[in-house]
Amino acid sequence: MSSLLSVNNLKVQFSSRKSFVTAVDDFSLTINPGECVGLVGESGCGKTTTGLAIMRLLPNNGHIAGGTIELDGVNLATLSEKEMQSQRGNAVALIPQDPMSSLNPTMKIGRQIGEGLRIHNGASEADARKRALEVLEMVDMPRPAERLDQYPFELSGGLRQRVIIAMGLVCNPKLLIADEPTTALDVTIQAQILDLIDNLRTELNMGVLLITHDMGVIAGRSDRVVVMYAGKRAEQASTMSLFHDMRHPYTQALLASMPNLENASKHELASIAGLPPDLSKEIVGCRFAPRCAFATDQCRTSEPTLTTNDDGAYACFNPVDGPAAVVVRPREALTSLAAGAKELLRVEGLAKEFPIKAGFIRHKVGAISAVSNVSFSIREGETFGLVGESGCGKTTIGRMVVGLDGPTGGEVYFDGKLVSAKRHKPTRADRRERQMMFQDPYSSLNPRMKVAQILAEPLQVQHEGNRAARAERVSELLLSVGLEPRAADRYPHEFSGGQRQRIGLARALALNPRLIVADEPVSALDVSIQAQILNLMKDLQKSHNLSYVFVSHDLAVVYYMADTIGVMYLGKIVEIGDAESVFRSPAHPYTQGLLDAVPVPEPTEARARRGRQVTGELPSPMNPPSGCRFRTRCPRAQDVCANEEPPFASYGATQEAACHFPLKTPVTLVGARRA
């Protein structure tokens, strides 16, 4: 089969005031019609730059310094900008990482989708609108005709991603470049989007370049894989060979960094020490050598060339032979953990409504039920994992626990003291023992303050020590999260995402809290950086006797961190229990759907999971379904589910779920005390 896309010896450089940065160096890949090739590696390795170079959408300071990019026989690298405009969006299309920033907020969906057809084919408004409806139906958009006249802000993240895919398909491109198309999405919506891309490439015989750092996504979706490190190819092979018989230590380390559902155990995650090299400086030897456990003097002085084998190629002097052995650390049983530990946090019947106001006088016309009658408790030194899709109320609960929001109903008790009643005004002393670790460390760190000021601020507010004592405490905090004290003199933008997350954790630790609410702390991080943060949080928990409320949509990550797991759906907890029971033997169909949607870094199992995840969109919390709220998406739902809210039942000593038709037989009914 002749290649659809052939990239040969590509070199991309960016100019700065002082030097050139070679972001992509001597890079090659091919994609055949109907084939999906995965491009994987850590942030900053050159994946997105490669995709932008193919599209000829590099920033003003970037240029293609060498190599060829042939798409169906046309060398895109040598085309003028006017000639490239006839290819871009027509022969090759791009799905960007963030759909919201790529959609015009002032233009209706139908017009945005049809714009490409009007530009490339000279279609009329009526024909462009008709085609927009066709591609929305093609991407399984719910109520597609209605969406044509909506604006981007009226759609959820999953629906906006469908709009972006529809825009890419409107001119029937031969190649689709999907750049981290699901990074910010829940695992259930992620699975739907990836299924959609798979089906479309098969139906349209379209080539797909899938750019991601998630090895689980690669395992389930790609035919071949190219592993990229510091602008160069480290390894390439068929998906099955790469996962079972990888040769490059970097590939092995990426796989070992992922929490794996199939081999899940409470072992310390393997992480890749250090950071990728600075590409603005001359690099001698193998680019991975400073971080490689197998590096020798030869690796540090000579650059390895690509060695071909039966199924691909790799660039390494000391290749590995398959996946690394997992060293299992026995998990402390919950009963052992809690022996003698007292209750630290108790939440009883917690509820939160946000009013909807309209009209000139802004009168209340409705309410969003974000949290509805939620109860759970946490002991000292315990981690409570709160898992569910976006919009289910996880973050709202976390904010109420730390006192950032007040509940509409119910109570929060901390260390036996009521801290949430309307008549109780929390003091600064009350709040210092409950701290928040935010999802996006960049937006939660003041860009105008140096790290020293950021970490010292809570100490100043609480009147802790003098200036010298606070400076010493800042150094201690930085060391405790694995950063050098000299980092105190830098601004947030000077750090990587993983380093900023460490700073956010250090700020949460500043006042020696007893409880930290960690809101999606690793959702946007590379797998290797994610492993470092998770291991660090575990170590700090042990050394500081911390309790965590760990909020996430990824059950694999929650299982690794948590002792107890609460599964939330549309404002309610539907299943709760010890991590082993909930993870190994779930009782609620929604829990099973979340488990099935988590990408597994093993190709055979990943492909077997297709079609088993939860489908459909989350209902609106303004008007939740009657009876069981999950019934509109549940494959087991019957008439009783619409008429009666299911009571909680016990499935063992430490596991409860609320379902009329559970996945296993209950032991006893325990009433509706959590419902």
XYZ file of C-alpha atoms in Angstrom:
675
model
C 0.000 0.000 0.000
C 1.363 3.416 -0.967
C 1.623 5.871 1.895
C -0.931 8.636 2.311
C 1.466 10.740 4.407
C 5.236 10.473 4.289
C 7.311 12.695 6.575
C 11.054 12.363 5.946
C 13.915 13.870 7.964
C 11.741 16.733 9.210
C 13.536 19.514 11.055
C 11.639 22.345 12.774
C 13.342 25.290 14.451
C 12.146 28.203 16.569
C 14.100 31.407 16.788
C 14.579 33.446 19.945
C 16.606 36.554 20.693
C 19.678 34.555 21.619
C 19.456 31.197 19.849
C 17.610 28.665 17.737
C 15.688 25.813 19.333
C 15.465 22.675 17.217
C 12.147 21.290 18.429
C 11.946 18.476 15.833
C 15.122 16.936 14.461
C 15.505 14.348 11.670
C 12.009 12.986 12.250
C 10.224 10.568 9.900
C 6.906 8.718 9.846
C 4.401 7.284 7.368
C 0.621 6.852 7.497
C -1.403 4.690 5.100
C -5.036 5.294 4.090
C -7.378 4.093 6.845
C -4.493 3.658 9.308
C -4.152 5.216 12.754
C -0.586 6.006 13.820
C -0.018 7.051 17.414
C 2.584 9.695 18.236
C 3.424 9.494 21.931
C 5.797 11.129 24.383
C 6.008 13.624 27.238
C 5.008 17.276 26.933
C 7.690 19.244 25.136
C 8.990 16.307 23.105
C 7.817 17.792 19.776
C 4.532 15.927 19.134
C 2.301 18.978 18.674
C 5.032 20.803 16.751
C 5.162 17.886 14.292
C 1.387 18.086 13.795
C 1.504 21.856 13.309
C 4.381 21.491 10.834
C 2.298 19.072 8.740
C -0.561 21.604 8.795
C 1.901 24.460 8.145
C 0.494 26.287 11.171
C 3.729 26.945 13.059
C 3.987 30.204 15.057
C 5.704 33.197 13.448
C 9.046 32.358 15.075
C 8.966 28.750 13.834
C 9.926 27.368 10.436
C 10.607 24.079 8.657
C 14.395 23.961 8.383
C 14.653 20.682 6.490
C 12.949 17.528 5.279
C 9.811 16.786 3.287
C 6.115 16.358 4.122
C 4.359 14.526 1.302
C 0.581 14.163 1.475
C -0.810 12.046 -1.355
C 2.175 12.977 -3.528
C 2.186 16.719 -2.723
C 5.142 18.124 -0.739
C 3.416 20.410 1.747
C 6.742 21.768 3.017
C 7.441 23.641 -0.240
C 3.969 25.044 -0.935
C 3.329 28.768 -0.749
C 0.854 29.932 1.881
C -1.821 30.449 -0.779
C -1.273 26.945 -2.157
C -1.318 25.498 1.375
C -4.698 27.092 2.047
C -6.231 24.818 -0.586
C -4.847 21.767 1.287
C -5.501 22.853 4.870
C -9.001 21.843 5.959
C -9.570 20.203 2.594
C -6.997 17.391 2.284
C -5.739 17.503 5.882
C -7.664 18.587 8.988
C -6.688 19.194 12.614
C -8.553 18.433 15.852
C -6.897 20.798 18.371
C -6.417 19.994 22.044
C -8.786 22.628 23.462
C -12.043 22.894 21.473
C -13.323 25.945 23.339
C -10.342 28.109 22.400
C -10.619 26.911 18.779
C -14.283 27.799 18.307
C -15.503 31.338 17.633
C -17.685 32.220 20.657
C -19.667 34.781 18.624
C -20.558 32.461 15.719
C -23.261 29.807 15.689
C -22.212 26.179 15.345
C -23.811 25.591 11.954
C -22.054 28.537 10.352
C -18.677 27.590 11.831
C -18.909 24.023 10.520
C -19.999 25.149 7.057
C -17.279 27.790 6.751
C -14.718 25.344 5.342
C -17.099 24.187 2.621
C -17.877 27.770 1.627
C -14.171 28.651 1.446
C -12.866 25.538 -0.343
C -15.834 24.541 -2.522
C -17.663 27.850 -2.932
C -20.828 26.342 -1.429
C -23.882 28.481 -0.826
C -25.155 29.210 2.686
C -27.971 26.692 2.219
C -25.656 23.934 0.962
C -23.116 24.619 3.715
C -25.850 24.391 6.360
C -27.137 21.139 4.854
C -23.620 19.662 4.914
C -23.120 20.890 8.497
C -26.199 18.932 9.534
C -24.881 15.836 7.718
C -21.530 15.861 9.508
C -23.156 16.543 12.894
C -25.259 13.418 12.321
C -22.086 11.594 11.263
C -20.407 12.406 14.593
C -23.474 11.214 16.565
C -24.388 14.668 17.851
C -27.580 14.515 19.953
C -30.348 16.659 18.402
C -28.099 17.838 15.532
C -30.623 20.184 13.896
C -31.020 22.047 17.183
C -27.237 22.446 17.575
C -26.843 24.340 14.299
C -28.235 27.503 15.890
C -26.440 27.203 19.227
C -23.211 28.883 20.337
C -20.141 26.982 21.661
C -20.715 28.041 25.290
C -24.096 26.286 25.226
C -22.456 22.882 24.702
C -20.613 20.541 27.051
C -16.958 19.621 26.520
C -17.850 16.360 24.787
C -20.308 18.070 22.425
C -17.793 20.818 21.598
C -15.267 18.126 20.710
C -17.838 16.598 18.352
C -18.266 20.021 16.710
C -14.507 20.273 16.151
C -14.456 16.806 14.555
C -17.418 17.769 12.369
C -15.555 20.895 11.222
C -12.602 18.716 10.273
C -14.781 16.275 8.297
C -16.875 18.804 6.391
C -14.594 18.678 3.302
C -13.867 14.915 3.498
C -10.126 15.166 4.315
C -7.735 12.326 3.548
C -5.779 12.843 6.793
C -6.992 13.804 10.261
C -4.498 15.014 12.880
C -5.949 14.560 16.377
C -3.809 16.472 18.887
C -4.629 15.270 22.425
C -8.324 15.161 21.445
C -9.531 13.826 24.816
C -7.085 15.146 27.450
C -9.582 17.382 29.255
C -12.557 14.997 28.964
C -14.018 12.473 31.379
C -13.095 8.859 30.705
C -16.650 8.075 29.537
C -16.787 10.972 27.037
C -13.174 10.241 26.031
C -14.136 6.687 25.080
C -17.084 7.960 23.013
C -14.896 10.448 21.105
C -12.201 7.842 20.404
C -14.825 5.334 19.228
C -16.179 8.033 16.929
C -12.756 8.739 15.373
C -12.188 4.986 14.915
C -15.516 4.496 13.147
C -15.017 7.499 10.878
C -11.549 6.479 9.710
C -12.908 3.025 8.825
C -15.960 4.398 6.985
C -14.030 7.131 5.126
C -10.701 5.242 4.703
C -9.082 8.261 6.330
C -5.586 8.282 7.805
C -5.301 9.444 11.426
C -2.310 10.797 13.331
C -3.244 10.422 17.016
C -1.044 12.631 19.219
C -1.193 11.871 22.943
C 0.837 11.200 26.097
C -1.627 8.528 27.269
C -0.295 5.045 26.525
C -3.727 3.569 27.348
C -5.325 5.564 24.520
C -2.571 4.450 22.159
C -3.034 0.777 23.104
C -6.705 0.733 22.234
C -6.743 2.887 19.113
C -3.567 2.867 17.025
C -2.221 0.407 14.455
C 1.371 1.584 14.763
C 3.182 3.794 17.286
C 6.036 6.281 17.063
C 7.618 7.193 20.416
C 9.171 10.660 20.424
C 11.702 12.059 22.871
C 13.347 15.499 22.791
C 12.456 16.046 19.125
C 13.662 12.677 17.843
C 12.282 9.210 17.256
C 13.149 6.901 20.115
C 11.217 3.889 18.831
C 8.579 2.848 16.334
C 6.701 -0.438 15.955
C 3.268 -1.980 15.567
C 1.101 -1.365 18.612
C 1.186 -4.998 19.755
C 4.982 -5.216 19.478
C 5.575 -1.900 21.187
C 3.555 -2.848 24.268
C 4.745 -6.439 24.580
C 8.295 -6.288 23.201
C 9.457 -2.673 23.399
C 13.190 -2.083 22.996
C 13.799 1.497 24.147
C 14.128 2.217 27.909
C 12.046 5.374 27.491
C 9.098 3.404 26.104
C 9.433 0.942 28.977
C 9.493 3.780 31.519
C 6.389 5.452 30.037
C 4.409 2.226 30.354
C 5.620 1.576 33.898
C 4.424 5.047 34.965
C 0.759 4.303 34.275
C -1.645 2.947 36.888
C -2.849 -0.208 35.116
C -6.340 -1.586 35.662
C -5.315 -5.069 34.560
C -2.347 -5.356 36.913
C -3.644 -2.986 39.558
C -1.883 -3.201 42.897
C -0.791 -0.805 45.594
C 2.796 -0.567 44.420
C 4.845 2.580 44.097
C 4.459 3.869 40.558
C 7.624 3.958 38.511
C 8.432 7.507 37.438
C 11.078 8.918 35.139
C 13.511 10.992 37.158
C 14.542 14.413 35.927
C 13.287 16.402 32.945
C 13.785 16.296 29.152
C 16.882 18.178 27.935
C 16.983 21.878 27.104
C 16.809 21.897 23.285
C 18.293 25.396 23.074
C 21.644 23.943 24.162
C 23.967 21.543 22.370
C 23.237 17.925 23.274
C 26.015 15.360 23.276
C 25.236 11.659 23.216
C 21.853 10.027 23.696
C 19.197 12.566 24.664
C 17.641 10.168 27.178
C 20.946 9.195 28.839
C 20.685 11.571 31.876
C 17.386 9.909 32.868
C 18.137 6.335 31.780
C 18.900 3.537 34.246
C 20.846 1.641 31.562
C 23.078 4.495 30.339
C 26.809 3.870 29.882
C 29.739 6.100 28.938
C 29.025 5.337 25.281
C 25.485 6.727 25.689
C 26.832 9.968 27.150
C 29.332 10.589 24.359
C 27.741 9.137 21.186
C 24.274 9.489 19.723
C 22.650 6.142 18.843
C 21.329 5.643 15.313
C 18.082 3.874 14.509
C 18.395 0.101 14.527
C 15.751 -1.654 12.440
C 14.150 -4.945 13.417
C 11.339 -7.097 12.031
C 8.589 -4.755 13.188
C 10.082 -1.276 13.447
C 13.159 0.534 14.719
C 14.722 1.881 17.916
C 17.596 4.217 18.807
C 19.443 2.717 21.775
C 22.850 1.193 22.553
C 21.453 -0.888 25.430
C 17.939 -1.962 24.455
C 15.522 -3.547 26.908
C 13.521 -6.676 26.235
C 9.876 -5.997 26.978
C 8.013 -4.388 29.901
C 9.664 -3.759 33.260
C 8.818 -6.095 36.119
C 6.387 -4.538 38.585
C 7.636 -4.462 42.173
C 4.524 -4.783 44.311
C 4.328 -3.069 47.663
C 1.728 -4.857 49.829
C -1.313 -2.709 50.452
C -2.208 -1.815 54.003
C -5.687 -3.144 54.698
C -8.256 -0.512 55.616
C -8.957 -2.225 58.940
C -5.259 -2.076 59.797
C -5.029 1.546 58.707
C -8.029 2.595 60.754
C -7.193 0.649 63.893
C -7.086 3.239 66.642
C -7.538 6.123 64.148
C -10.326 8.511 65.057
C -12.833 10.066 62.709
C -11.539 13.352 61.286
C -14.264 14.439 58.861
C -17.961 13.558 58.724
C -20.389 14.805 56.090
C -24.096 14.270 56.763
C -26.886 14.883 54.248
C -24.832 17.502 52.400
C -26.755 19.457 49.736
C -25.923 22.423 47.530
C -28.185 24.313 45.142
C -27.189 27.214 42.900
C -30.083 29.550 42.054
C -30.867 30.448 38.442
C -31.926 34.064 38.080
C -33.476 35.900 35.159
C -35.236 39.117 34.284
C -34.465 42.739 35.015
C -34.687 42.286 38.791
C -32.814 38.968 38.631
C -35.524 36.926 40.347
C -35.070 33.198 40.927
C -36.555 31.037 38.153
C -34.981 27.686 39.061
C -32.063 25.974 40.711
C -29.175 23.696 39.830
C -28.988 20.776 42.246
C -25.227 20.263 42.354
C -25.135 18.029 45.454
C -28.088 16.149 46.928
C -28.033 14.483 50.368
C -24.450 13.121 50.419
C -22.943 11.429 53.488
C -19.508 9.931 54.189
C -16.725 10.029 56.783
C -12.904 10.000 56.779
C -10.492 8.885 59.494
C -7.076 10.296 60.284
C -4.473 9.158 57.766
C -7.124 7.877 55.348
C -7.716 8.826 51.707
C -11.299 9.092 50.492
C -11.540 8.925 46.694
C -14.448 10.796 45.102
C -14.955 9.701 41.502
C -17.431 10.556 38.750
C -17.913 12.529 35.554
C -17.608 16.304 35.287
C -20.717 18.012 36.591
C -21.562 15.325 39.147
C -20.738 17.557 42.158
C -17.268 16.331 43.203
C -15.580 19.744 43.230
C -18.594 21.354 44.936
C -18.299 18.840 47.793
C -14.581 19.565 48.076
C -15.199 23.317 48.295
C -17.815 22.811 51.017
C -15.483 20.529 52.974
C -12.756 23.204 53.134
C -15.240 26.029 53.761
C -14.960 27.864 50.416
C -18.701 27.324 49.822
C -21.499 26.948 52.338
C -23.993 24.074 52.021
C -27.676 24.591 51.280
C -28.453 21.655 53.563
C -26.676 19.114 55.729
C -23.632 19.460 57.969
C -19.864 19.147 57.829
C -18.113 18.070 61.042
C -14.334 18.354 61.400
C -12.620 16.713 64.357
C -16.019 16.431 66.039
C -16.850 20.131 65.606
C -19.645 21.474 63.405
C -17.965 23.755 60.842
C -20.698 24.345 58.251
C -23.874 25.647 59.945
C -25.200 29.046 58.894
C -24.917 30.254 62.485
C -21.269 29.168 62.586
C -18.824 31.648 61.084
C -15.600 29.750 60.337
C -12.500 31.496 61.636
C -9.093 31.503 60.017
C -7.974 29.050 62.666
C -10.802 26.698 61.642
C -9.795 26.753 57.985
C -6.044 26.288 58.406
C -6.444 22.551 59.071
C -8.448 22.027 55.846
C -6.675 23.029 52.652
C -7.382 22.757 48.904
C -5.099 21.577 46.108
C -6.624 22.951 42.909
C -6.973 21.226 39.541
C -5.165 23.892 37.506
C -2.078 25.061 39.414
C -1.320 27.796 36.886
C -4.652 29.616 37.292
C -4.554 29.218 41.091
C -1.035 30.667 41.473
C -0.680 34.446 41.282
C 1.435 35.094 38.145
C 2.730 38.377 39.618
C 4.097 36.780 42.768
C 7.281 34.792 43.157
C 7.050 31.331 44.674
C 8.493 32.621 47.949
C 5.638 35.135 48.255
C 3.013 32.531 47.265
C 4.150 30.056 49.915
C 4.686 32.695 52.605
C 1.283 34.334 52.101
C -0.761 31.858 54.204
C 1.884 32.125 56.944
C 1.532 35.912 56.938
C -2.276 35.736 57.000
C -2.121 33.431 60.030
C 0.611 35.599 61.654
C 3.076 32.693 61.711
C 6.624 33.680 62.684
C 8.758 36.588 61.534
C 10.190 37.142 58.055
C 13.248 34.940 58.656
C 11.135 32.097 60.056
C 8.769 32.288 57.101
C 11.665 32.202 54.625
C 13.013 29.110 56.370
C 9.580 27.498 56.232
C 9.359 28.237 52.473
C 12.670 26.418 51.914
C 11.412 23.463 53.965
C 8.214 23.282 51.929
C 10.049 23.344 48.611
C 12.394 20.571 49.720
C 9.471 18.491 50.986
C 7.854 18.489 47.520
C 11.091 17.785 45.657
C 12.053 21.298 44.535
C 15.264 23.208 45.191
C 15.058 26.191 47.594
C 16.298 28.471 44.806
C 12.925 27.918 43.090
C 11.556 30.454 45.601
C 12.925 33.330 43.488
C 11.077 32.314 40.300
C 7.592 33.031 38.971
C 4.953 30.344 38.227
C 5.315 30.654 34.444
C 8.965 29.587 34.735
C 7.970 26.068 35.855
C 6.584 23.017 34.075
C 3.069 21.722 34.798
C 4.357 19.054 37.157
C 6.531 21.554 39.033
C 3.595 23.952 39.388
C 1.518 21.128 40.828
C 4.294 20.556 43.391
C 4.147 24.253 44.300
C 0.378 23.972 44.728
C 0.908 21.023 47.057
C 3.553 22.951 49.001
C 1.119 25.845 49.468
C -1.534 23.434 50.758
C 1.021 22.072 53.262
C 2.197 25.482 54.474
C 0.011 25.575 57.606
C 0.472 21.894 58.508
C -3.127 20.918 57.695
C -4.702 17.651 58.743
C -6.905 17.334 55.632
C -6.207 18.212 51.980
C -8.857 18.191 49.259
C -6.999 17.365 46.018
C -9.222 18.340 43.068
C -8.122 16.473 39.903
C -4.463 17.103 40.788
C -2.970 14.999 37.956
C -5.631 15.017 35.203
C -3.641 17.223 32.800
C -0.158 15.833 33.504
C 2.003 13.416 31.534
C 1.989 9.875 32.883
C 5.570 10.127 34.163
C 4.917 13.442 35.962
C 1.583 12.073 37.212
C 3.423 9.150 38.807
C 5.857 11.514 40.547
C 3.004 13.603 42.040
C 1.010 10.561 43.189
C 4.064 8.978 44.820
C 4.908 12.294 46.483
C 1.380 12.651 47.873
C 1.593 9.121 49.303
C 4.962 9.821 50.931
C 3.771 13.118 52.445
C 0.642 11.435 53.769
C 2.773 8.946 55.655
C 5.234 11.524 57.015
C 2.596 14.150 57.974
C -0.297 11.809 58.893
C -2.438 13.588 56.292
C -5.970 12.721 55.252
C -7.020 13.336 51.655
C -10.239 13.820 49.763
C -8.967 12.828 46.321
C -11.257 14.014 43.505
C -10.911 12.475 40.035
C -12.799 10.960 37.109
C -10.139 8.249 36.638
C -10.852 5.141 38.735
C -7.381 3.699 38.082
C -5.741 6.736 39.704
C -8.301 6.823 42.524
C -7.747 3.132 43.270
C -4.001 3.693 43.606
C -4.501 6.581 46.050
C -7.657 5.767 48.019
C -8.587 3.559 50.958
C -12.308 4.237 50.478
C -14.067 5.202 47.233
C -17.321 7.089 46.758
C -18.801 7.010 43.233
C -20.905 10.083 42.394
C -23.516 10.545 39.703
C -25.471 13.768 39.162
C -25.111 15.047 42.722
C -25.580 11.743 44.555
C -23.302 8.978 45.786
C -24.428 5.756 44.068
C -21.759 3.419 45.505
C -19.349 3.635 48.407
C -16.938 1.199 49.982
C -13.374 0.120 50.493
C -11.190 0.541 47.399
C -10.641 -3.186 46.821
C -14.360 -4.046 46.832
C -15.484 -1.128 44.678
C -12.638 -1.594 42.227
C -12.556 -5.402 41.994
C -16.258 -6.170 42.362
C -18.500 -3.129 41.758
C -22.201 -3.399 42.542
C -23.520 -0.403 40.580
C -23.660 -0.412 36.734
C -22.297 3.150 36.658
C -19.172 2.122 38.568
C -18.625 -0.704 36.102
C -19.101 1.726 33.218
C -16.418 4.031 34.632
C -14.043 1.084 34.991
C -14.670 -0.055 31.412
C -13.977 3.450 30.089
C -10.510 3.811 31.653
C -7.821 3.358 28.940
C -5.769 0.213 29.579
C -2.123 0.121 28.396
C -2.500 -3.371 26.943
C -3.718 -3.634 23.320
C -5.753 -6.858 23.522
C -7.688 -5.873 26.642
C -8.073 -2.257 25.479
C -9.752 -3.396 22.251
C -11.972 -5.866 24.123
C -13.361 -3.003 26.236
C -14.761 -1.043 23.289
C -18.488 -0.497 23.494
C -18.739 -1.436 27.171
C -18.468 2.065 28.623
C -21.310 4.392 29.620
C -22.894 6.106 26.619
C -24.884 9.315 26.259
C -24.592 12.710 27.901
C -24.983 13.551 31.581
C -28.543 14.887 32.195
C -28.984 18.473 33.314
C -28.812 19.016 37.099
C -31.545 21.637 36.619
C -34.017 18.855 35.857
C -32.589 15.504 37.000
C -34.427 12.287 35.997
C -37.047 10.913 38.360
C -36.357 7.816 40.402
C -32.830 6.611 39.768
C -30.866 9.459 38.203
C -28.685 7.041 36.218
C -31.614 5.268 34.542
C -31.469 7.319 31.288
C -28.016 5.841 30.549
C -28.278 2.488 32.316
C -28.439 -0.740 30.240
C -30.271 -2.501 33.098
C -32.997 0.106 33.695
C -36.665 -0.939 33.969
C -39.945 0.827 34.801
C -39.336 0.762 38.551
C -36.160 2.818 38.058
C -38.232 5.763 36.765
C -40.754 5.614 39.601
C -38.736 4.794 42.710
C -35.394 6.030 43.971
C -33.325 2.950 44.856
C -32.402 2.489 48.535
C -28.876 1.661 49.612
C -28.080 -2.001 50.169
C -25.048 -3.657 51.728
C -22.748 -5.844 49.622
C -20.389 -6.779 52.414
C -18.948 -5.270 55.552
C -17.650 -2.121 53.834
C -19.518 -1.760 50.513
C -22.912 -0.187 49.767
C -24.722 0.791 46.568
C -28.091 2.209 45.527
C -29.473 0.236 42.567
C -32.687 -1.671 41.803
C -30.819 -4.099 39.524
C -27.250 -4.335 40.888
C -24.404 -6.340 39.394
C -24.305 -8.690 42.379
C -26.627 -9.903 45.122
C -26.936 -7.627 48.166
C -26.429 -8.898 51.679
C -29.022 -6.670 53.393
C -30.900 -3.441 52.746
C -29.568 -0.561 54.825
C -32.265 1.981 53.994
C -31.910 5.330 52.288
C -29.515 6.926 54.748
C -27.159 7.996 51.920
C -29.763 8.506 49.200
